[in-house]
Amino acid sequence: MSVGDFKFLIEEGLEDNYGKFTVDYSDDWLRRGFTVIPDRGTGGC
């Protein structure tokens, strides 16, 4: 999966199971770098 200049390597079929991925570039003292969060795109109950 490519987004802009970035290329993410994900498990085969994972892109089909999730509608989108959120890339969190937050920089706080507990973690550095980025986190990729999958989102199924379904609403809550």
mmCIF file of N, CA and C in Angstrom:
data_model
loop_
_atom_site.group_PDB
_atom_site.id
_atom_site.type_symbol
_atom_site.label_atom_id
_atom_site.label_comp_id
_atom_site.label_asym_id
_atom_site.label_seq_id
_atom_site.Cartn_x
_atom_site.Cartn_y
_atom_site.Cartn_z
ATOM 1 N N MET A 1 0.847 -1.161 0.000
ATOM 2 C CA MET A 1 0.000 0.000 0.000
ATOM 3 C C MET A 1 0.897 1.230 0.000
ATOM 4 N N SER A 2 0.646 2.173 -0.877
ATOM 5 C CA SER A 2 1.432 3.397 -0.951
ATOM 6 C C SER A 2 0.570 4.599 -0.603
ATOM 7 N N VAL A 3 1.136 5.500 0.190
ATOM 8 C CA VAL A 3 0.480 6.752 0.545
ATOM 9 C C VAL A 3 1.513 7.852 0.380
ATOM 10 N N GLY A 4 1.320 8.687 -0.624
ATOM 11 C CA GLY A 4 2.299 9.731 -0.887
ATOM 12 C C GLY A 4 3.649 9.116 -1.205
ATOM 13 N N ASP A 5 4.675 9.554 -0.500
ATOM 14 C CA ASP A 5 6.028 9.032 -0.699
ATOM 15 C C ASP A 5 6.316 7.802 0.152
ATOM 16 N N PHE A 6 5.360 7.360 0.950
ATOM 17 C CA PHE A 6 5.563 6.230 1.853
ATOM 18 C C PHE A 6 4.963 4.961 1.283
ATOM 19 N N LYS A 7 5.650 3.840 1.473
ATOM 20 C CA LYS A 7 5.155 2.531 1.061
ATOM 21 C C LYS A 7 5.078 1.648 2.300
ATOM 22 N N PHE A 8 3.870 1.144 2.598
ATOM 23 C CA PHE A 8 3.653 0.299 3.762
ATOM 24 C C PHE A 8 3.512 -1.143 3.309
ATOM 25 N N LEU A 9 4.245 -2.028 3.949
ATOM 26 C CA LEU A 9 4.145 -3.454 3.661
ATOM 27 C C LEU A 9 3.181 -4.056 4.670
ATOM 28 N N ILE A 10 2.079 -4.596 4.163
ATOM 29 C CA ILE A 10 1.070 -5.172 5.042
ATOM 30 C C ILE A 10 0.784 -6.599 4.615
ATOM 31 N N GLU A 11 0.246 -7.363 5.535
ATOM 32 C CA GLU A 11 -0.066 -8.768 5.285
ATOM 33 C C GLU A 11 -1.095 -8.897 4.162
ATOM 34 N N GLU A 12 -0.929 -9.914 3.339
ATOM 35 C CA GLU A 12 -1.839 -10.149 2.227
ATOM 36 C C GLU A 12 -3.274 -10.302 2.736
ATOM 37 N N GLY A 13 -4.209 -9.617 2.137
ATOM 38 C CA GLY A 13 -5.607 -9.681 2.531
ATOM 39 C C GLY A 13 -6.001 -8.680 3.603
ATOM 40 N N LEU A 14 -5.035 -8.095 4.281
ATOM 41 C CA LEU A 14 -5.341 -7.153 5.356
ATOM 42 C C LEU A 14 -6.022 -5.902 4.816
ATOM 43 N N GLU A 15 -5.592 -5.463 3.653
ATOM 44 C CA GLU A 15 -6.186 -4.268 3.047
ATOM 45 C C GLU A 15 -7.659 -4.501 2.708
ATOM 46 N N ASP A 16 -8.029 -5.745 2.365
ATOM 47 C CA ASP A 16 -9.424 -6.069 2.060
ATOM 48 C C ASP A 16 -10.294 -6.068 3.316
ATOM 49 N N ASN A 17 -9.729 -6.429 4.467
ATOM 50 C CA ASN A 17 -10.485 -6.514 5.716
ATOM 51 C C ASN A 17 -10.738 -5.156 6.360
ATOM 52 N N TYR A 18 -9.894 -4.187 6.068
ATOM 53 C CA TYR A 18 -10.014 -2.863 6.671
ATOM 54 C C TYR A 18 -10.198 -1.833 5.571
ATOM 55 N N GLY A 19 -11.124 -0.906 5.774
ATOM 56 C CA GLY A 19 -11.406 0.114 4.773
ATOM 57 C C GLY A 19 -10.334 1.173 4.675
ATOM 58 N N LYS A 20 -9.674 1.465 5.809
ATOM 59 C CA LYS A 20 -8.638 2.495 5.792
ATOM 60 C C LYS A 20 -7.674 2.277 6.949
ATOM 61 N N PHE A 21 -6.554 2.950 6.872
ATOM 62 C CA PHE A 21 -5.552 2.926 7.922
ATOM 63 C C PHE A 21 -5.241 4.363 8.315
ATOM 64 N N THR A 22 -5.136 4.615 9.602
ATOM 65 C CA THR A 22 -4.770 5.934 10.097
ATOM 66 C C THR A 22 -3.322 5.869 10.561
ATOM 67 N N VAL A 23 -2.501 6.788 10.052
ATOM 68 C CA VAL A 23 -1.101 6.862 10.465
ATOM 69 C C VAL A 23 -0.982 8.014 11.455
ATOM 70 N N ASP A 24 -0.631 7.692 12.690
ATOM 71 C CA ASP A 24 -0.520 8.672 13.770
ATOM 72 C C ASP A 24 0.949 9.042 13.947
ATOM 73 N N TYR A 25 1.292 10.287 13.633
ATOM 74 C CA TYR A 25 2.668 10.768 13.747
ATOM 75 C C TYR A 25 2.918 11.492 15.066
ATOM 76 N N SER A 26 2.095 11.233 16.080
ATOM 77 C CA SER A 26 2.244 11.897 17.378
ATOM 78 C C SER A 26 3.644 11.670 17.940
ATOM 79 N N ASP A 27 4.114 12.654 18.649
ATOM 80 C CA ASP A 27 5.447 12.573 19.243
ATOM 81 C C ASP A 27 5.325 12.978 20.708
ATOM 82 N N ASP A 28 5.151 11.993 21.581
ATOM 83 C CA ASP A 28 5.103 12.305 23.001
ATOM 84 C C ASP A 28 6.173 11.501 23.726
ATOM 85 N N TRP A 29 6.287 11.674 25.008
ATOM 86 C CA TRP A 29 7.401 11.067 25.738
ATOM 87 C C TRP A 29 7.270 9.558 25.898
ATOM 88 N N LEU A 30 6.077 8.986 25.683
ATOM 89 C CA LEU A 30 5.910 7.537 25.810
ATOM 90 C C LEU A 30 6.325 6.782 24.552
ATOM 91 N N ARG A 31 6.214 7.428 23.408
ATOM 92 C CA ARG A 31 6.579 6.738 22.164
ATOM 93 C C ARG A 31 7.085 7.743 21.144
ATOM 94 N N ARG A 32 7.901 7.258 20.268
ATOM 95 C CA ARG A 32 8.461 8.085 19.201
ATOM 96 C C ARG A 32 8.153 7.427 17.865
ATOM 97 N N GLY A 33 8.118 8.194 16.811
ATOM 98 C CA GLY A 33 7.877 7.642 15.482
ATOM 99 C C GLY A 33 6.409 7.713 15.108
ATOM 100 N N PHE A 34 5.879 6.615 14.556
ATOM 101 C CA PHE A 34 4.486 6.627 14.149
ATOM 102 C C PHE A 34 3.821 5.293 14.447
ATOM 103 N N THR A 35 2.494 5.309 14.490
ATOM 104 C CA THR A 35 1.673 4.131 14.723
ATOM 105 C C THR A 35 0.667 4.030 13.592
ATOM 106 N N VAL A 36 0.457 2.831 13.070
ATOM 107 C CA VAL A 36 -0.546 2.607 12.030
ATOM 108 C C VAL A 36 -1.738 1.921 12.685
ATOM 109 N N ILE A 37 -2.911 2.545 12.576
ATOM 110 C CA ILE A 37 -4.121 2.048 13.229
ATOM 111 C C ILE A 37 -5.122 1.622 12.161
ATOM 112 N N PRO A 38 -5.482 0.327 12.096
ATOM 113 C CA PRO A 38 -6.479 -0.119 11.118
ATOM 114 C C PRO A 38 -7.875 0.311 11.544
ATOM 115 N N ASP A 39 -8.730 0.603 10.561
ATOM 116 C CA ASP A 39 -10.096 1.030 10.833
ATOM 117 C C ASP A 39 -11.032 0.271 9.908
ATOM 118 N N ARG A 40 -11.935 -0.500 10.483
ATOM 119 C CA ARG A 40 -12.883 -1.275 9.678
ATOM 120 C C ARG A 40 -13.929 -0.392 9.015
ATOM 121 N N GLY A 41 -14.076 0.831 9.465
ATOM 122 C CA GLY A 41 -15.014 1.753 8.850
ATOM 123 C C GLY A 41 -16.463 1.508 9.211
ATOM 124 N N THR A 42 -16.726 0.670 10.213
ATOM 125 C CA THR A 42 -18.103 0.421 10.630
ATOM 126 C C THR A 42 -18.435 1.284 11.831
ATOM 127 N N GLY A 43 -19.678 1.642 11.963
ATOM 128 C CA GLY A 43 -20.109 2.465 13.079
ATOM 129 C C GLY A 43 -20.294 1.646 14.335
ATOM 130 N N GLY A 44 -20.348 2.313 15.460
ATOM 131 C CA GLY A 44 -20.562 1.639 16.731
ATOM 132 C C GLY A 44 -22.030 1.318 16.946
ATOM 133 N N CYS A 45 -22.310 0.513 17.934
ATOM 134 C CA CYS A 45 -23.697 0.134 18.246
ATOM 135 C C CYS A 45 -24.360 1.196 19.090
#
